Every structure is written in C-alpha cells, then in structure tokens.
Short mmCIF file of C-alpha atoms in Angstrom, two decimals:
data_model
loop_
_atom_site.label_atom_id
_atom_site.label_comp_id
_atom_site.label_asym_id
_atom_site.label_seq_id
_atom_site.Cartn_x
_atom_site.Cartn_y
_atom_site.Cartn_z
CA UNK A 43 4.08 -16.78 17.50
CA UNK A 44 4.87 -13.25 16.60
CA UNK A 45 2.23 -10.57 17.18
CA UNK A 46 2.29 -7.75 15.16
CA UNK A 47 0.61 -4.32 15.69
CA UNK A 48 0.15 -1.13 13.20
CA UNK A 49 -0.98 2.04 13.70
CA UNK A 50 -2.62 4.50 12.28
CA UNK A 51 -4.77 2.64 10.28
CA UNK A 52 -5.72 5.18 7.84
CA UNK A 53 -3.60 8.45 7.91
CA UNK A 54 -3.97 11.61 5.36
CA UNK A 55 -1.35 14.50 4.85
CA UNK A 56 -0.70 17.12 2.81
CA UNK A 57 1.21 16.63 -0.02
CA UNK A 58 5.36 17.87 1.00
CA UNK A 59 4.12 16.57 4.62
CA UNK A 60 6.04 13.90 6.05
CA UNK A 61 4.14 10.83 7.12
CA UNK A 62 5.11 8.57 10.27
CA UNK A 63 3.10 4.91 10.44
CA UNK A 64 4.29 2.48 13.68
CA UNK A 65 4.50 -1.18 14.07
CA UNK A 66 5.15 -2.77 17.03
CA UNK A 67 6.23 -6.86 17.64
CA UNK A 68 5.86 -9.59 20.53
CA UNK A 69 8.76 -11.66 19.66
CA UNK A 70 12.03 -9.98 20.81
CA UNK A 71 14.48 -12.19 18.52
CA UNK A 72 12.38 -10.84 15.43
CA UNK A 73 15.30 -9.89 13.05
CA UNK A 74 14.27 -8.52 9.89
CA UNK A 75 11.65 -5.79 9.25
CA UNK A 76 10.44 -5.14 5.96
CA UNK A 77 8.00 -2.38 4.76
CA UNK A 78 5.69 -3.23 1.53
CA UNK A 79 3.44 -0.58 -0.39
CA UNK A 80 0.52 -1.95 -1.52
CA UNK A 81 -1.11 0.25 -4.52
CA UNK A 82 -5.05 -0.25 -5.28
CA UNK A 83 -5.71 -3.31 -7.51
CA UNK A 84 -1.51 -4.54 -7.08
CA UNK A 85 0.61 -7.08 -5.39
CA UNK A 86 2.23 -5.76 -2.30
CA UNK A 87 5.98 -4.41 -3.01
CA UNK A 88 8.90 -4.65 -0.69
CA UNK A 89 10.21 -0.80 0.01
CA UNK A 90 12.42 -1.11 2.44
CA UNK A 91 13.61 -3.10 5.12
CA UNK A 92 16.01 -3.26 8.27
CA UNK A 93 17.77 -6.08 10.11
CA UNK A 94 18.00 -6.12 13.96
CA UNK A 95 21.90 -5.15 13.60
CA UNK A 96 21.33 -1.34 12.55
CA UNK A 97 18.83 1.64 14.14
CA UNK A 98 17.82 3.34 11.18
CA UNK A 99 17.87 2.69 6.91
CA UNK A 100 17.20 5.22 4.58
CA UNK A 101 15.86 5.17 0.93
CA UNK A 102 15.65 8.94 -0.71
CA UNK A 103 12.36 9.83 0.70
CA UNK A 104 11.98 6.45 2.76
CA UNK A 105 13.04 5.47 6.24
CA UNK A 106 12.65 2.83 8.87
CA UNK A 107 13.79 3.11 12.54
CA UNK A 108 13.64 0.02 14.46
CA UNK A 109 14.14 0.38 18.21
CA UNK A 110 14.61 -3.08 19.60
CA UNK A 111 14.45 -2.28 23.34
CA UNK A 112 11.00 -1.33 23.27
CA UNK A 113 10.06 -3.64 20.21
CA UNK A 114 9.09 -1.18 17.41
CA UNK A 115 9.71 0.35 14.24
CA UNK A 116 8.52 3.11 12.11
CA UNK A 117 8.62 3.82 8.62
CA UNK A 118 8.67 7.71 7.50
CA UNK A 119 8.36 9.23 4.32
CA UNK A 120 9.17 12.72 4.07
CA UNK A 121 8.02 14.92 1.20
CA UNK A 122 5.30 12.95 0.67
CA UNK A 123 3.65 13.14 -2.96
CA UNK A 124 0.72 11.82 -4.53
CA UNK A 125 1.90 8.83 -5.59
CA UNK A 126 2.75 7.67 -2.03
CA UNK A 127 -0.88 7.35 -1.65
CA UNK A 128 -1.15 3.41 -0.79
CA UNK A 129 -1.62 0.84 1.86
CA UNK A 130 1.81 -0.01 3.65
CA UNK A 131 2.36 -2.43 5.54
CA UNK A 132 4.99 -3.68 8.60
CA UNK A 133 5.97 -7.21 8.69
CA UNK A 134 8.51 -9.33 11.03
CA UNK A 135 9.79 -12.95 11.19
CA UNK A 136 8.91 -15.70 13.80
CA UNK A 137 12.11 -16.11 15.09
CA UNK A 138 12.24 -19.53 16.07
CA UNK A 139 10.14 -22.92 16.28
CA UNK A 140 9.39 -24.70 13.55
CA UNK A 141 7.96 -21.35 11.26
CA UNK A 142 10.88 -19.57 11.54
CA UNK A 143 11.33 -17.19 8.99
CA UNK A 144 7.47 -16.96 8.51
CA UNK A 145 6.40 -13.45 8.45
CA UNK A 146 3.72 -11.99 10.51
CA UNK A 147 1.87 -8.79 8.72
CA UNK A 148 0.56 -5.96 10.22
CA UNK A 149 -3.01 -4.56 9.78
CA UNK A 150 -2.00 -2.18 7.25
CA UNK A 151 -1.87 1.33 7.13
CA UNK A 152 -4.12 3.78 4.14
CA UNK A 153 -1.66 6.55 3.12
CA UNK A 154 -4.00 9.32 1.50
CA UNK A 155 -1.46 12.31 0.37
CA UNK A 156 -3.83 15.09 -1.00
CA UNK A 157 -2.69 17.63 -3.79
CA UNK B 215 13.90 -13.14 -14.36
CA UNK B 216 10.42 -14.43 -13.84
CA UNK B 217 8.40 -13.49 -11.02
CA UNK B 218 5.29 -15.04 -9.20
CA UNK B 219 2.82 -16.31 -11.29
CA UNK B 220 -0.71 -17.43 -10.45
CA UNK B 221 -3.55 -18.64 -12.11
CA UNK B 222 -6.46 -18.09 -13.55
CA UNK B 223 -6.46 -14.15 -12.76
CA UNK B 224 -9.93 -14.27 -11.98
CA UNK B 225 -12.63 -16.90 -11.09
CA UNK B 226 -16.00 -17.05 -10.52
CA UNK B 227 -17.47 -19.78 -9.61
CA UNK B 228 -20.89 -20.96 -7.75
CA UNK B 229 -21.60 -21.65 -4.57
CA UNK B 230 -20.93 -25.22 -3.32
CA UNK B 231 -18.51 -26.07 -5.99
CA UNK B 232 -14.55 -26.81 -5.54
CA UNK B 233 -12.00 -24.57 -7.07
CA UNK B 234 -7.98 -24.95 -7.35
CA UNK B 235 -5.97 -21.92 -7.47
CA UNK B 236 -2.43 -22.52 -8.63
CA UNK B 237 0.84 -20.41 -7.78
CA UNK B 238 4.46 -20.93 -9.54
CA UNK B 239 6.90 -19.09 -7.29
CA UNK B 240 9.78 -17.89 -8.19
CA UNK B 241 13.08 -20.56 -9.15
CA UNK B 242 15.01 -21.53 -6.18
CA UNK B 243 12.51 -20.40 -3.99
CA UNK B 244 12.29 -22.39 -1.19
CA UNK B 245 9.35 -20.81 1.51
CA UNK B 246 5.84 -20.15 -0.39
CA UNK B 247 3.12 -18.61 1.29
CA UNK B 248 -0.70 -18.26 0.35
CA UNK B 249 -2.73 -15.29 1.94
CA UNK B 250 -6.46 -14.14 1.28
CA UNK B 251 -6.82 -10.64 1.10
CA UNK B 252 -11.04 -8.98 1.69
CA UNK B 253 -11.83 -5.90 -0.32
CA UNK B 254 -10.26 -3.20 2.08
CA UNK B 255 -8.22 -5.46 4.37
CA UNK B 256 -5.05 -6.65 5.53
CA UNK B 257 -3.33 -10.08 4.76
CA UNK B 258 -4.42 -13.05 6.34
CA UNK B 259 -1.86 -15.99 6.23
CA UNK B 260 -3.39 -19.33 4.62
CA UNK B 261 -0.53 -21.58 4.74
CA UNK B 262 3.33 -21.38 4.64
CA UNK B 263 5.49 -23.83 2.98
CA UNK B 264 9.18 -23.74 3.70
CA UNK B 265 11.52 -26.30 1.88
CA UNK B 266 10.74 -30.18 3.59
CA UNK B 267 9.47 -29.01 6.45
CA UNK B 268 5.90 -30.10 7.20
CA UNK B 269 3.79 -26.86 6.53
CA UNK B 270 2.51 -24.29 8.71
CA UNK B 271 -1.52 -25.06 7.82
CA UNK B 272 -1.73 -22.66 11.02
CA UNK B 273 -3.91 -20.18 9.11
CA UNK B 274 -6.83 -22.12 7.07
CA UNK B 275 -9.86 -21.20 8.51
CA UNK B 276 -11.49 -24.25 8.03
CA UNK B 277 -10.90 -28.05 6.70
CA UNK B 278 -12.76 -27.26 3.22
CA UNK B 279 -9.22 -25.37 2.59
CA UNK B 280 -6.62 -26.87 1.78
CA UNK B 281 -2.57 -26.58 -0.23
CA UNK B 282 0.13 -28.64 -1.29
CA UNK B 283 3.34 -28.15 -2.88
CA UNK B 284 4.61 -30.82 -5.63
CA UNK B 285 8.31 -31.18 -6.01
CA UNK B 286 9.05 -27.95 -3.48
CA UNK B 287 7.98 -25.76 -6.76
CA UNK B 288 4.33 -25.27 -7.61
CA UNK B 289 1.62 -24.79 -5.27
CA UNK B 290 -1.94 -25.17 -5.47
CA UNK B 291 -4.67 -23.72 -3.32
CA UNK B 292 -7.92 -25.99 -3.16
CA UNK B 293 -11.07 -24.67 -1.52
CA UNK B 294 -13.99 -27.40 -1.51
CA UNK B 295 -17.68 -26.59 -1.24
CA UNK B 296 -17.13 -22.52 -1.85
CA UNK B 297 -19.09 -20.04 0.06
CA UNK B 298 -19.60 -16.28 -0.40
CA UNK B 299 -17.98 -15.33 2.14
CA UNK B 300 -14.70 -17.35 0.37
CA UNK B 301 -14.95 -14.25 -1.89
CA UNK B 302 -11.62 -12.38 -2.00
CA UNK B 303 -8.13 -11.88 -3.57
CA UNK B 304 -5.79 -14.94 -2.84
CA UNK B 305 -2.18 -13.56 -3.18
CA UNK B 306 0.73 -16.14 -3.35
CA UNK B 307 4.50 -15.35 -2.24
CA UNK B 308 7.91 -16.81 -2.43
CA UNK B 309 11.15 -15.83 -1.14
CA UNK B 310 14.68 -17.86 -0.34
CA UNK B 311 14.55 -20.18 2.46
CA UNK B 312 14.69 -18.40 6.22
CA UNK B 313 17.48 -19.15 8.39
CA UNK B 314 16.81 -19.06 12.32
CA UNK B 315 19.35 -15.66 12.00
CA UNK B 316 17.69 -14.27 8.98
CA UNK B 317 14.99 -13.76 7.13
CA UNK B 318 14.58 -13.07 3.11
CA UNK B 319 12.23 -10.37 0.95
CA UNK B 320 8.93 -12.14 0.23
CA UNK B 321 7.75 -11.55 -3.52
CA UNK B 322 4.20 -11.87 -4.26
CA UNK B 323 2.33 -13.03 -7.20
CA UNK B 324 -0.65 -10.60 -9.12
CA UNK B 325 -3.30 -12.48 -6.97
CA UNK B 326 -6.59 -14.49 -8.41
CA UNK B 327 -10.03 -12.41 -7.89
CA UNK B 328 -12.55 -15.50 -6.07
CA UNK B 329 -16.18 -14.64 -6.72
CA UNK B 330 -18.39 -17.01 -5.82
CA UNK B 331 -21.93 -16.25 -6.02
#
C-alpha cells in the first residue's frame, strides 16, 4: 500500500513568513495529491490539490509542488497570517489493487503563525 | 447541496457497552471512508467503502469494530464492548468513485465526540 511521510510535524513562523511543510510517498503511480487544513474543533478541508500531470498549482497565497522523480510534494504558503494557524495535512491515492483510489494521510503538520 | 452528515454529535457512553455511529455521505457518492481521530493526532483509516467492491476493513484495530454500508448510501460504524481507550473523534468522508487514473476530493463529515468512561 501507499506509505506516506510528513514533515515538520509542528512548525511556527512569523506572521508575513512563508511556511514550507513536505510529504513524501512509496507508491510511484500515486496520481493525485491533495492538501487539507484542519482548524481546532473542525472537519478537515480540501485546499488544494495537484495531479501527477503538472509540477506546481497555485492558490493566492497557496502552493503545491509535486516532484515525481524523487516522490514528493510540498505545500507553501507565503504571507502567512494568523488564520493559517492549523493542522495540514498531505494525502495520496493507492494507485492500484483492489483500494485504488483510497487515500493514505500523512501525520499532519501544526502550523502556529504568531502575530 | 448537502454535505456529510453524522450522528449523534457527541456520545458518551460506558464502558463495556455497544455504540453505532451513523454517517450519510454525500448523494452520488460512491467511496465512504471512516477514520478515528485522538485528541492531538493524525487520521487513522477505519474502513473504506468504494461502490460494490468488498471493503477495505484493512484499518479496524480489532474485531469489536465493525461498518457496513446499506444500499451504497448510509454507513454505520458499530463498536461492541467500548473501552477508554475507544475515546476519540470518528470523522466520516465521501467523495465520487476513484478510477485506477484518478482520484476525487474526499469531503468529511463534522465528526461524533466518543467518550466512554
């Protein structure tokens, strides 16, 4: 099955600092990599995602980079405020056997952005 | 439209008894996953549902747990003979069926708060 690794797992910044959290994956046909953000006491919230076919998404503040020769991706959030404070996490897809399509979370990630 | 619902919000129950946690994904949602989430921690996958396909019971950590799905809609969560440690959020999701060349958003439901004491 896919393995799926996330790092840091607690990261704090400055608020206008950009933040950079990494996920790395086993299974090299893994083709869709979502990022959710995960506010205290809610549901987990998609972000933003990227498919295998492009390098890099952005979303205003938001980006992912996905670099499939060395199986990782990254999200970044630039200008960070403090409502970014959260816990993000990576996710990607079995990619074949019977739980295709089943997603495989990371350990999560606690973004702290101080005023 | 309508989201993930689950139900009850909240439940606290005592130790040794048997609880059912429900989950009504979203319509036309085909894959449905449950996941227990500790105060502070990460996901961990229960169980994953996805159209007729038998179900991926890959991630109940032990036989009092267990999930089915009626009519590829609702899903219920039963855990049998509760235990402390059982205490956490459980957090349902649903999202269009995978394709072996794709995969879709996953939308999760507001979670039900297990206390068992």
């Amino acid at each position: 099955g896919e393995n799926v690794e996330q790092h840091p797992s607690t990261l704090s910044v400055q608020e206008g600092d950009s933040a950079v959290i990494k996920c790395t994956y086993s299974d090299s046909a893994s083709n869709y990599f979502p990022w959710y953000k995960q506010e205290l006491g809610k549901r987990p919230q998609l972000i933003i995602d990227i498919r295998s076919n492009v390098g890099e998404k952005k979303d205003q503040r938001i980006a992912v980079t996905l670099n499939k020769t060395a199986k990782h991706f990254s999200l970044h959030i630039t200008e960070t405020q403090p409502e970014d404070s959260a816990v993000y996490f990576c996710a990607a897809p079995m990619a074949g056997g019977t739980s295709y399509g089943k997603l495989t979370f990371g350990q999560g990630t606690i973004l702290t952005v101080h005023p | 439209g309508a989201g993930v619902s689950q139900s009850p919000s909240n439940k606290v129950t005592e130790k040794g008894k048997d609880v059912e946690l429900r989950c009504d994904p979203i319509s036309g949602h085909t894959a449905l996953y449950w996941y227990r989430q500790s105060l502070g921690q990460g996901l961990e996958f229960l169980i994953y549902f996805q159209g007729n396909s038998a179900p991926d019971k890959s991630g109940l950590p032990s036989d009092r747990f267990s999930a089915e799905r009626t009519g590829g809609s609702v899903s219920t969560l039963t855990i049998q003979r509760t235990q402390q440690e059982d205490s956490a959020v459980y957090l349902c999701a649903s999202s269009l069926r995978a394709r072996a060349d794709s995969s879709y958003e996953q939308y999760f439901g507001p979670g039900t708060r297990l206390t068992v004491t």
